[in-house]
Amino acid sequence: ERQKWLDKLKAGLGKTASNISGVFVGAQIDEALYEDLEGALLMSDAGVPATEYVLKELRRKVKDSGITHPVALKNVLTATLTEMLQPLQKPLVIGAQTPTVIMVAGVNGAGKTTSIGKLTKHLADSQATVLLAAADTFRAAAREQLTVWADRNTVEIISQDGADPAAVSFDAVSAGKARGKDVVLIDTAGRLPTQLHLMEELKKIKRVIQKADGTAPHEVLLVIDGNTGQNAVTQVKAFDDALGLTGLIITKLDGTAKGGVLAAIARERPIPVYFIGVGEKLDELETFNAREFAQALLA
Ligand code: GDP
């Protein structure tokens, strides 16, 4: 199973991987190699801070170890990337509080609703009882889509036509407590009617969740499209500043995503990546593993 999704990940990141690997085909480690590597990393969406850090690390390690062959340097790069990504590898732990209240944010199209469906299945598979809350009350389609995922997973859903998103969230937390659910998963809006401000709306939802349960929300997740490039880091920072993120889900890494954005996140705003999305199907959500990811990026 794990091998199957690794193959999907490798296929998705294939172009980036061949760009990076192509840097190491020469006979010696020289300035031209470092320059090519810098270009390949920037092309992979790793961003300037992560790229500079990697190059500095490699130069230092080459000096310390005395290696001279590009193939050896490629192994050093794999190890360096693994070390960099390691802080992002952290499991989503539920059960310390009942219910564990998880608020999920993300801009429209990022794959938020799909990821919530997948996460619901993941939790249900580990015997947790889940209550979904459709707090994106601005878009009827969002509510309908979430209801489909609820039905597929046979879990209950709190959804009210035209209600206030914060009120739906409050009701969901209260219902989760009353019904003894293990997890309450709250889907929020990714875009609002123009005169309203998304971050203010999300902050309000968070405050109201806190009113419903003083310890909640226990997790605030951001779903990001892996194809967003450098803008992903900007999104992570903006949502983190507003909401205090506890975890990320990075989607669509099976497609044309370049993958380096995880290095950028690791360097610029290291928030745990609980899961990565590698397809549209219900079981195509995987826990993030730094070593596997670094290897896929350099395969
Ligand atoms: P939302 O607007 O953020 O709720 O986004 P949706 O959940 O509706 O997803 C937007 C599109 O991205 C849909 O067509 C999904 O099937 C697709 N999608 C979501 N996650 C993944 C993923 O990991 N891989 C691929 N290939 N497609 C995905």
Coordinates of C-alpha atoms and ligand atoms in Angstrom, one line a residue:
E1 CA 0.0 0.0 0.0
R2 CA 2.7 2.5 1.1
Q3 CA 4.7 1.5 -1.9
K4 CA 1.8 2.3 -4.2
W5 CA 1.4 5.8 -3.0
L6 CA 5.1 6.3 -2.9
D7 CA 5.1 5.5 -6.6
K8 CA 2.3 8.0 -7.1
L9 CA 4.3 10.6 -5.2
K10 CA 7.4 9.8 -7.3
A11 CA 5.5 10.1 -10.5
G12 CA 4.0 13.4 -9.4
L13 CA 7.4 14.8 -8.4
G14 CA 9.2 13.1 -11.3
K15 CA 10.0 16.3 -13.3
T16 CA 11.5 18.0 -10.3
A17 CA 13.4 14.8 -9.4
S18 CA 15.0 14.5 -12.8
N19 CA 15.9 18.3 -12.8
I20 CA 17.7 17.9 -9.5
S21 CA 19.2 14.5 -10.3
G22 CA 20.5 15.9 -13.6
V23 CA 22.8 18.2 -11.7
F24 CA 24.8 15.3 -10.4
V25 CA 25.7 13.5 -13.7
G26 CA 29.1 15.3 -14.2
A27 CA 32.5 14.1 -13.1
Q28 CA 33.3 16.6 -10.4
I29 CA 31.9 18.9 -7.8
D30 CA 32.5 22.4 -9.0
E31 CA 30.9 25.9 -9.1
A32 CA 28.9 25.0 -12.2
L33 CA 27.3 22.1 -10.2
Y34 CA 26.4 24.4 -7.3
E35 CA 24.9 26.9 -9.7
D36 CA 22.8 24.3 -11.5
L37 CA 21.6 22.9 -8.2
E38 CA 20.6 26.4 -7.0
G39 CA 18.6 26.8 -10.2
A40 CA 17.0 23.4 -9.8
L41 CA 16.0 24.0 -6.2
L42 CA 14.5 27.4 -7.0
M43 CA 12.6 25.8 -9.9
S44 CA 11.2 23.3 -7.5
D45 CA 9.6 26.1 -5.4
A46 CA 12.0 25.7 -2.5
G47 CA 12.4 29.5 -2.4
V48 CA 15.5 31.5 -1.6
P49 CA 16.0 30.9 2.1
A50 CA 15.8 27.1 1.8
T51 CA 17.9 27.1 -1.3
E52 CA 20.6 29.2 0.2
Y53 CA 20.6 27.0 3.3
V54 CA 21.0 23.8 1.4
L55 CA 23.9 25.2 -0.7
K56 CA 25.6 26.4 2.4
E57 CA 25.2 23.0 4.1
L58 CA 26.4 21.1 1.1
R59 CA 29.5 23.3 0.7
R60 CA 30.3 22.8 4.4
K61 CA 29.8 19.1 4.3
V62 CA 31.9 18.7 1.2
K63 CA 34.7 20.6 2.9
D64 CA 34.4 18.6 6.1
S65 CA 34.1 15.2 4.5
G66 CA 36.5 15.7 1.5
I67 CA 34.1 14.0 -0.9
T68 CA 34.8 14.8 -4.5
H69 CA 32.2 12.9 -6.6
P70 CA 28.8 14.3 -7.5
V71 CA 27.1 11.0 -6.7
A72 CA 28.4 11.2 -3.1
L73 CA 27.1 14.8 -3.0
K74 CA 23.7 13.7 -4.1
N75 CA 23.5 11.4 -1.1
V76 CA 24.6 14.3 1.1
L77 CA 21.7 16.3 -0.4
T78 CA 19.2 13.6 0.3
A79 CA 20.4 13.5 3.9
T80 CA 20.3 17.3 4.2
L81 CA 16.8 17.6 2.8
T82 CA 15.6 14.8 5.1
E83 CA 17.1 16.7 8.1
M84 CA 15.4 19.9 7.0
L85 CA 12.0 18.3 6.5
Q86 CA 12.2 16.2 9.7
P87 CA 10.6 18.9 11.9
L88 CA 7.5 18.8 9.6
Q89 CA 7.0 15.1 10.3
K90 CA 4.6 14.9 13.2
P91 CA 1.5 12.8 13.6
L92 CA -2.0 14.2 14.2
V93 CA -2.8 12.9 17.7
I94 CA -6.4 12.8 18.7
G95 CA -8.1 11.6 21.9
A96 CA -6.3 13.8 24.5
Q97 CA -9.6 15.7 24.7
T98 CA -13.0 14.5 23.9
P99 CA -14.1 15.6 21.5
T100 CA -10.9 16.7 19.7
V101 CA -12.1 19.8 17.8
I102 CA -10.4 20.3 14.5
M103 CA -10.9 23.5 12.5
V104 CA -10.0 23.3 8.9
A105 CA -9.2 26.3 6.7
G106 CA -7.9 26.8 3.2
V107 CA -8.6 28.9 0.1
N108 CA -11.2 27.7 -2.4
G109 CA -10.0 24.9 -4.6
A110 CA -7.1 23.9 -2.3
G111 CA -8.8 20.5 -1.7
K112 CA -10.2 21.3 1.7
T113 CA -13.5 19.5 1.4
T114 CA -11.9 16.5 -0.3
S115 CA -9.2 16.4 2.4
I116 CA -11.9 16.6 5.2
G117 CA -13.6 13.6 3.5
K118 CA -10.3 11.7 3.4
L119 CA -9.5 12.6 7.0
T120 CA -12.9 11.5 8.1
K121 CA -12.2 8.1 6.6
H122 CA -8.8 8.0 8.2
L123 CA -10.2 8.7 11.6
A124 CA -13.2 6.4 11.2
D125 CA -10.7 3.6 10.2
S126 CA -8.9 4.1 13.5
Q127 CA -12.3 3.7 15.3
A128 CA -12.8 7.3 16.1
T129 CA -16.4 8.7 16.0
V130 CA -16.5 11.9 13.9
L131 CA -19.0 14.7 13.6
L132 CA -18.7 17.0 10.6
A133 CA -19.7 20.7 10.7
A134 CA -20.4 22.6 7.5
A135 CA -19.3 26.0 8.6
D136 CA -18.9 27.2 5.0
T137 CA -22.4 28.5 5.0
F138 CA -21.8 30.9 2.2
R139 CA -21.6 28.3 -0.6
A140 CA -24.4 25.9 -0.9
A141 CA -22.2 23.7 -3.0
A142 CA -19.7 23.4 -0.2
R143 CA -22.4 22.1 2.2
E144 CA -23.7 19.7 -0.4
Q145 CA -20.2 18.3 -1.1
L146 CA -19.5 17.9 2.6
T147 CA -22.8 16.1 3.0
V148 CA -21.7 13.6 0.3
W149 CA -18.5 12.9 2.1
A150 CA -20.4 12.5 5.4
D151 CA -22.8 10.0 3.7
R152 CA -19.9 8.1 2.2
N153 CA -18.3 7.7 5.6
T154 CA -21.6 7.3 7.4
V155 CA -20.9 10.0 9.9
E156 CA -23.3 12.7 11.2
I157 CA -23.1 16.3 9.9
I158 CA -24.2 19.6 11.3
S159 CA -25.4 21.8 8.5
Q160 CA -27.8 24.7 8.4
D161 CA -29.0 26.5 5.4
G162 CA -28.0 30.2 5.5
A163 CA -26.9 30.1 9.2
D164 CA -24.0 32.0 10.6
P165 CA -20.7 30.0 10.3
A166 CA -19.7 30.7 13.9
A167 CA -23.1 29.6 15.1
V168 CA -22.9 26.3 13.2
S169 CA -19.4 25.8 14.7
F170 CA -20.7 26.4 18.2
D171 CA -23.6 24.0 17.7
A172 CA -21.2 21.4 16.3
V173 CA -18.9 21.5 19.3
S174 CA -21.9 21.4 21.7
A175 CA -23.4 18.5 19.8
G176 CA -20.0 16.7 19.7
K177 CA -19.9 16.9 23.4
A178 CA -23.5 15.9 24.0
R179 CA -23.2 12.9 21.6
G180 CA -19.8 11.8 23.0
K181 CA -18.0 12.1 19.6
D182 CA -14.2 11.6 19.5
V183 CA -13.6 14.3 16.8
V184 CA -15.5 17.3 15.6
L185 CA -14.2 18.4 12.1
I186 CA -15.2 21.9 11.1
D187 CA -15.1 22.9 7.4
T188 CA -14.8 26.7 7.0
A189 CA -15.1 29.0 4.0
G190 CA -12.3 29.6 1.6
R191 CA -13.8 32.7 0.1
L192 CA -16.5 35.0 1.2
P193 CA -19.0 37.4 -0.3
T194 CA -16.7 40.2 -1.3
Q195 CA -17.5 42.8 1.4
L196 CA -16.5 40.4 4.2
H197 CA -12.9 39.6 5.2
L198 CA -12.0 35.9 5.3
M199 CA -9.5 36.1 8.1
E200 CA -11.8 38.1 10.4
E201 CA -14.5 35.5 9.7
L202 CA -12.2 32.7 10.6
K203 CA -11.0 34.4 13.7
K204 CA -14.6 34.8 14.8
I205 CA -15.3 31.1 14.2
K206 CA -12.2 30.3 16.3
R207 CA -13.4 32.6 19.2
V208 CA -16.8 31.1 19.2
I209 CA -15.4 27.5 19.2
Q210 CA -13.4 28.6 22.3
K211 CA -16.6 29.8 23.9
A212 CA -18.3 26.4 23.3
D213 CA -15.3 24.6 24.8
G214 CA -12.5 26.5 26.6
T215 CA -9.8 24.1 25.4
A216 CA -10.9 24.0 21.7
P217 CA -10.0 24.2 18.9
H218 CA -7.4 21.6 19.6
E219 CA -6.1 21.7 16.0
V220 CA -6.3 24.4 13.4
L221 CA -5.3 22.9 10.0
L222 CA -4.6 24.7 6.8
V223 CA -5.1 22.8 3.5
I224 CA -2.7 24.0 0.7
D225 CA -2.6 23.1 -2.9
G226 CA 0.9 21.7 -3.6
N227 CA 0.8 23.5 -7.0
T228 CA 0.5 26.9 -5.4
G229 CA 4.3 27.4 -5.6
Q230 CA 6.0 30.1 -3.5
N231 CA 2.6 31.6 -2.7
A232 CA 2.0 28.6 -0.5
V233 CA 4.5 30.0 2.1
T234 CA 2.7 33.4 2.0
Q235 CA -0.6 31.6 2.7
V236 CA 0.8 29.6 5.5
K237 CA 2.2 32.7 7.1
A238 CA -1.0 34.7 6.7
F239 CA -3.2 31.9 8.2
D240 CA -0.8 31.2 10.9
D241 CA -0.6 34.8 11.9
A242 CA -4.4 35.1 12.0
L243 CA -5.3 31.7 13.5
G244 CA -2.2 30.0 15.0
L245 CA -2.0 26.9 12.8
T246 CA -1.2 23.5 14.4
G247 CA -0.8 21.5 11.2
L248 CA -0.9 21.5 7.4
I249 CA -2.4 19.2 4.7
I250 CA -0.7 19.6 1.3
T251 CA -2.7 18.3 -1.5
K252 CA -2.3 17.3 -5.2
L253 CA 1.3 16.1 -4.9
D254 CA 0.4 13.4 -7.4
G255 CA 0.0 15.9 -10.2
T256 CA 2.3 18.6 -11.4
A257 CA 3.4 19.9 -8.0
K258 CA 7.1 20.5 -7.7
G259 CA 7.4 19.5 -4.1
G260 CA 10.2 21.9 -3.1
V261 CA 7.6 24.0 -1.3
L262 CA 7.9 21.7 1.7
A263 CA 11.5 22.7 2.0
A264 CA 10.4 26.4 1.9
I265 CA 7.8 25.8 4.6
A266 CA 10.3 23.9 6.7
R267 CA 12.7 26.8 6.5
E268 CA 10.3 29.8 6.6
R269 CA 7.4 28.6 8.8
P270 CA 7.9 25.1 10.1
I271 CA 4.3 23.9 10.8
P272 CA 3.8 20.1 10.9
V273 CA 2.6 18.5 7.7
Y274 CA 0.1 16.0 9.1
F275 CA -0.9 14.6 5.7
I276 CA -0.2 14.9 2.0
G277 CA -2.8 14.3 -0.7
V278 CA -1.8 12.1 -3.6
G279 CA -5.1 11.7 -5.5
E280 CA -8.8 12.5 -5.5
K281 CA -10.0 9.2 -4.0
L282 CA -11.0 8.7 -0.4
D283 CA -7.9 6.7 0.6
E284 CA -5.4 9.0 -1.1
L285 CA -4.3 10.8 2.0
E286 CA -1.0 9.8 3.5
T287 CA 1.0 10.7 6.5
F288 CA 4.1 12.8 5.7
N289 CA 7.5 11.1 6.0
A290 CA 10.6 13.3 5.6
R291 CA 12.9 10.6 4.4
E292 CA 10.5 9.2 1.9
F293 CA 9.7 12.6 0.6
A294 CA 13.3 13.7 0.2
Q295 CA 14.0 10.4 -1.6
A296 CA 11.0 11.0 -4.0
L297 CA 12.3 14.5 -4.6
L298 CA 15.6 13.1 -5.7
A299 CA 14.6 9.8 -7.2
Ligands
GDP1 P1 -12.0 23.1 -1.7 O1 -12.6 24.2 -2.5 O2 -10.8 23.5 -1.1 O3 -13.0 22.5 -0.8 O4 -11.5 22.0 -2.8 P2 -12.1 20.6 -3.2 O5 -12.0 19.6 -2.0 O6 -13.5 20.8 -3.8 O7 -11.1 20.1 -4.3 C1 -10.8 20.8 -5.5 C2 -10.4 19.9 -6.6 O8 -9.1 19.3 -6.2 C3 -11.4 18.7 -6.7 O9 -11.5 18.4 -8.1 C4 -10.6 17.5 -6.0 O10 -11.0 16.3 -6.5 C5 -9.2 17.9 -6.3 N1 -8.3 17.3 -5.3 C6 -8.3 17.5 -4.0 N2 -7.2 16.9 -3.4 C7 -6.5 16.3 -4.4 C8 -5.3 15.5 -4.4 O11 -4.6 15.2 -3.5 N3 -4.9 15.1 -5.7 C9 -5.6 15.4 -6.8 N4 -5.1 15.0 -8.0 N5 -6.7 16.2 -6.8 C10 -7.2 16.6 -5.6

